[in-house]
Tab-separated table of C-alpha atoms in Angstrom:
chain	number	residue	atom	x	y	z
A	188	MET	CA	19.684	371.919	-67.686
A	189	SER	CA	20.233	369.492	-64.274
A	190	ILE	CA	17.585	369.041	-61.831
A	191	TRP	CA	19.172	371.011	-59.215
A	192	GLU	CA	19.559	374.340	-61.267
A	193	CYS	CA	15.960	373.578	-62.389
A	194	CYS	CA	15.014	373.586	-58.093
A	195	GLU	CA	17.292	376.749	-58.084
A	196	LEU	CA	14.830	378.428	-60.364
A	197	LEU	CA	11.915	378.003	-58.503
A	198	ASN	CA	13.492	380.389	-55.741
A	199	GLU	CA	11.759	383.191	-57.960
A	200	PHE	CA	8.412	381.760	-57.496
A	201	VAL	CA	5.884	381.593	-54.389
A	202	ASP	CA	2.627	379.207	-55.816
A	203	GLU	CA	-0.552	381.480	-55.603
A	204	SER	CA	-2.663	378.711	-55.501
A	205	ASP	CA	-1.256	377.295	-51.766
A	206	PRO	CA	-2.832	379.403	-49.069
A	207	ASP	CA	-0.309	377.783	-46.586
A	208	LEU	CA	3.266	379.311	-48.751
A	209	ASP	CA	4.602	382.186	-48.862
A	210	GLU	CA	8.079	380.833	-48.968
A	211	PRO	CA	9.804	380.220	-52.491
A	212	GLN	CA	9.311	376.702	-53.964
A	213	ILE	CA	12.097	375.378	-53.642
A	214	GLU	CA	11.967	375.882	-49.382
A	215	HIS	CA	8.614	373.615	-50.074
A	216	LEU	CA	10.373	370.894	-51.908
A	217	LEU	CA	13.137	370.522	-49.677
A	218	GLN	CA	10.527	371.209	-46.420
A	219	THR	CA	8.315	368.330	-47.544
A	220	ALA	CA	11.805	365.872	-48.608
A	221	GLU	CA	13.020	366.515	-45.289
A	222	ALA	CA	10.347	365.199	-44.047
A	223	ILE	CA	9.799	362.023	-45.653
A	224	ARG	CA	13.440	361.400	-45.365
A	225	ARG	CA	12.877	361.577	-41.224
A	226	ASP	CA	10.187	359.055	-41.473
A	227	TYR	CA	11.085	356.639	-44.268
A	228	PRO	CA	14.703	356.588	-44.055
A	229	ASP	CA	14.983	353.678	-46.420
A	230	GLU	CA	12.880	355.040	-49.449
A	231	ASP	CA	15.389	357.000	-51.385
A	232	TRP	CA	13.504	357.365	-54.510
A	233	LEU	CA	10.386	358.785	-52.077
A	234	HIS	CA	12.912	361.332	-51.023
A	235	LEU	CA	13.983	362.634	-54.335
A	236	THR	CA	10.447	362.330	-55.855
A	237	ALA	CA	9.255	364.708	-52.866
A	238	LEU	CA	11.992	367.594	-54.178
A	239	ILE	CA	11.310	367.263	-57.811
A	240	HIS	CA	7.374	366.678	-57.398
A	241	ASP	CA	6.567	370.404	-58.381
A	242	LEU	CA	9.126	371.015	-60.685
A	243	GLY	CA	7.181	371.464	-63.318
A	244	LYS	CA	6.356	375.013	-62.044
A	245	VAL	CA	9.192	375.836	-63.763
A	246	LEU	CA	6.339	376.619	-67.005
A	247	LEU	CA	5.517	379.866	-65.007
A	248	HIS	CA	9.461	381.333	-65.490
A	249	PRO	CA	10.314	383.433	-68.796
A	250	GLY	CA	12.886	380.887	-70.025
A	251	PHE	CA	10.010	378.434	-70.614
A	252	GLY	CA	7.200	380.646	-71.894
A	253	GLY	CA	6.228	382.509	-68.537
A	254	ASP	CA	2.848	380.708	-68.732
A	255	PRO	CA	0.270	382.189	-65.923
A	256	GLN	CA	-0.494	380.643	-62.720
A	257	TRP	CA	-3.797	379.599	-63.450
A	258	CYS	CA	-2.955	377.174	-66.379
A	259	VAL	CA	0.163	375.569	-64.218
A	260	VAL	CA	-0.685	375.197	-60.639
A	261	GLY	CA	-4.382	374.044	-58.930
A	262	ASP	CA	-6.257	370.696	-59.154
A	263	THR	CA	-5.878	368.393	-61.933
A	264	PHE	CA	-8.616	366.220	-62.999
A	265	PRO	CA	-9.592	363.686	-66.206
A	266	LEU	CA	-10.987	364.595	-70.016
A	267	GLY	CA	-12.829	362.733	-71.785
A	268	CYS	CA	-15.806	361.815	-69.040
A	269	ALA	CA	-17.972	363.886	-66.683
A	270	PHE	CA	-16.611	366.627	-64.111
A	271	ASP	CA	-17.099	365.241	-60.588
A	272	GLU	CA	-18.868	366.991	-58.375
A	273	SER	CA	-15.743	366.692	-56.127
A	274	ILE	CA	-13.234	368.557	-58.478
A	275	VAL	CA	-12.803	372.301	-56.430
A	276	HIS	CA	-15.184	375.080	-58.376
A	277	HIS	CA	-16.850	372.302	-60.025
A	278	GLN	CA	-19.867	374.878	-61.080
A	279	TYR	CA	-17.939	376.409	-63.548
A	280	PHE	CA	-17.562	373.189	-65.725
A	281	LYS	CA	-21.294	374.096	-67.066
A	282	GLN	CA	-19.476	376.904	-69.075
A	283	ASN	CA	-17.376	373.954	-70.754
A	284	PRO	CA	-18.993	372.425	-74.146
A	285	ASP	CA	-17.533	369.010	-73.067
A	286	SER	CA	-20.496	369.237	-70.247
A	287	ASN	CA	-22.916	368.902	-72.872
A	288	ASN	CA	-21.328	366.373	-75.106
A	289	PRO	CA	-22.878	363.184	-74.987
A	290	ALA	CA	-20.191	361.109	-76.096
A	291	LEU	CA	-17.830	363.034	-73.082
A	292	ASN	CA	-20.383	364.038	-70.345
A	293	THR	CA	-21.139	360.233	-69.260
A	294	LYS	CA	-19.624	358.188	-66.144
A	295	LEU	CA	-16.603	356.290	-68.587
A	296	GLY	CA	-16.845	358.718	-71.401
A	297	ILE	CA	-14.366	357.569	-73.662
A	298	TYR	CA	-12.659	354.820	-71.240
A	299	SER	CA	-14.135	351.589	-69.761
A	300	GLU	CA	-14.268	350.381	-66.790
A	301	ASN	CA	-10.928	349.828	-64.582
A	302	CYS	CA	-9.009	350.970	-67.775
A	303	GLY	CA	-6.022	352.395	-65.896
A	304	LEU	CA	-5.073	355.689	-64.967
A	305	ASP	CA	-1.764	355.372	-67.526
A	306	LYS	CA	-4.927	355.849	-70.181
A	307	VAL	CA	-6.433	358.407	-68.652
A	308	THR	CA	-5.847	362.164	-70.529
A	309	MET	CA	-5.698	364.634	-67.652
A	310	SER	CA	-5.814	368.396	-67.617
A	311	TRP	CA	-2.839	370.004	-67.528
A	312	GLY	CA	-0.797	371.488	-65.400
A	313	HIS	CA	2.600	371.455	-63.751
A	314	ASP	CA	2.016	368.136	-62.634
A	315	MET	CA	1.778	366.408	-66.029
A	316	TYR	CA	4.599	368.444	-67.562
A	317	MET	CA	7.414	367.169	-64.519
A	318	TYR	CA	5.954	363.786	-65.625
A	319	LEU	CA	6.837	363.864	-68.985
A	320	VAL	CA	10.053	365.361	-68.536
A	321	ALA	CA	11.042	362.454	-66.544
A	322	LYS	CA	9.562	359.881	-68.745
A	323	ALA	CA	11.199	361.360	-71.795
A	324	ASN	CA	14.779	361.877	-69.911
A	325	LYS	CA	14.546	357.992	-68.923
A	326	THR	CA	14.371	358.312	-65.350
A	327	THR	CA	15.061	355.349	-62.972
A	328	LEU	CA	12.731	356.010	-60.343
A	329	PRO	CA	10.271	353.604	-59.856
A	330	PRO	CA	6.793	353.415	-61.076
A	331	ALA	CA	5.306	354.709	-57.643
A	332	GLY	CA	7.318	357.958	-57.991
A	333	LEU	CA	5.898	358.649	-61.554
A	334	PHE	CA	2.403	358.194	-60.172
A	335	ILE	CA	2.867	360.716	-57.601
A	336	ILE	CA	4.406	363.519	-59.338
A	337	ARG	CA	1.761	362.547	-62.505
A	338	PHE	CA	-1.409	362.838	-59.756
A	339	HIS	CA	-0.399	364.506	-56.593
A	340	SER	CA	-2.735	367.096	-57.696
A	341	PHE	CA	-5.414	364.885	-58.700
A	342	TYR	CA	-7.227	365.667	-55.439
A	343	ALA	CA	-10.494	364.265	-56.982
A	344	MET	CA	-9.562	361.063	-56.590
A	345	HIS	CA	-7.032	360.993	-53.468
A	346	LYS	CA	-9.150	363.159	-51.055
A	347	SER	CA	-12.671	362.426	-52.624
A	348	GLY	CA	-12.288	358.865	-53.487
A	349	ALA	CA	-13.858	360.205	-57.245
A	350	TYR	CA	-12.988	358.147	-60.395
A	351	LYS	CA	-11.848	354.986	-58.632
A	352	TYR	CA	-13.821	353.044	-61.694
A	353	LEU	CA	-11.123	353.830	-63.969
A	354	MET	CA	-8.379	353.052	-61.788
A	355	ASN	CA	-7.016	349.368	-62.219
A	356	ASP	CA	-4.881	346.989	-59.554
A	357	GLU	CA	-1.398	348.699	-59.855
A	358	ASP	CA	-3.033	352.264	-59.599
A	359	GLN	CA	-4.693	351.425	-56.418
A	360	GLU	CA	-1.290	349.618	-55.139
A	361	MET	CA	0.361	353.146	-56.203
A	362	LEU	CA	-2.157	355.315	-54.770
A	363	LYS	CA	-0.979	354.161	-50.909
A	364	TRP	CA	2.023	355.788	-51.997
A	365	LEU	CA	0.514	358.931	-53.096
A	366	HIS	CA	-1.536	358.979	-49.612
A	367	VAL	CA	1.674	358.869	-47.968
A	368	PHE	CA	3.134	361.298	-49.456
A	369	ASN	CA	0.333	363.975	-49.867
A	370	LYS	CA	0.154	363.996	-45.990
A	371	TYR	CA	4.152	366.026	-46.371
A	372	ASP	CA	3.138	367.685	-49.290
A	373	LEU	CA	0.387	369.662	-47.354
A	374	TYR	CA	1.266	369.182	-43.784
A	375	SER	CA	5.354	370.065	-43.610
A	376	LYS	CA	5.514	373.495	-44.679
A	377	SER	CA	7.408	375.218	-41.715
A	378	LYS	CA	8.785	378.719	-41.348
A	379	VAL	CA	12.107	377.030	-40.432
A	380	LEU	CA	14.093	376.983	-43.295
A	381	VAL	CA	16.014	374.309	-44.292
A	382	ASN	CA	19.803	374.573	-44.592
A	383	GLN	CA	20.244	374.169	-48.241
A	384	GLU	CA	23.915	373.713	-48.278
A	385	GLU	CA	23.974	371.252	-45.558
A	386	VAL	CA	21.737	368.999	-47.279
A	387	LYS	CA	22.456	369.711	-50.772
A	388	PRO	CA	25.248	367.006	-51.314
A	389	TYR	CA	22.308	364.204	-50.223
A	390	TYR	CA	19.934	364.942	-53.114
A	391	LEU	CA	22.656	365.383	-55.496
A	392	SER	CA	23.606	361.652	-55.087
A	393	LEU	CA	20.126	360.887	-55.599
A	394	ILE	CA	19.447	362.683	-58.753
A	395	GLU	CA	22.544	361.363	-60.041
A	396	LYS	CA	21.633	358.400	-59.107
A	397	TYR	CA	18.202	358.292	-60.763
A	398	PHE	CA	18.684	360.848	-63.406
A	399	PRO	CA	20.931	362.159	-66.021
A	400	ALA	CA	23.251	364.752	-65.109
A	401	LYS	CA	21.514	367.074	-67.790
A	402	LEU	CA	18.013	366.500	-68.800
A	403	ARG	CA	15.954	368.088	-71.792
A	404	TRP	CA	13.033	370.202	-70.224
């Protein structure tokens, strides 16, 4: 199906993990994208990234397996090294066998200093799913767009500054764009709904620019 068809599928879902949002997901996507579009009018890739960043939540849909919300939404974090205390509900990691595995519970674990986040295995969720879909369908979004999609729920890193020792110089540059995006992801929510039919032609033009007409999901 197309990107826009996937957006419309999300009309059926409200993210239970988001205390600020009780509107369908497509409203959140459009509000985020439109807010960024107003402030960064020349960065069309960022407008589209905002529109599609949460499309991985389609995993909640019965047609995609109907995964429960706990394994689709919420914060993401690296696997294969120590769980940082800034991760939400960190106290429950003591029940995870990795916490007692000496190969996995040190600062670097299986990684090397500044190896780059592209080498890091992240916990599963909607971020990683949409990142893989975009890559597999050969999107022409710039690397910063893919970085935002993959790591926007990695709050320990972009909110608390954890795991910087795994990042390389390229990650540090792209993190600047994630910080820009994050302000709109969190603070663009409004009861004033976006006129979908009015903005749809603009976003369809961006989808056509950066993605194939139909994607394999």
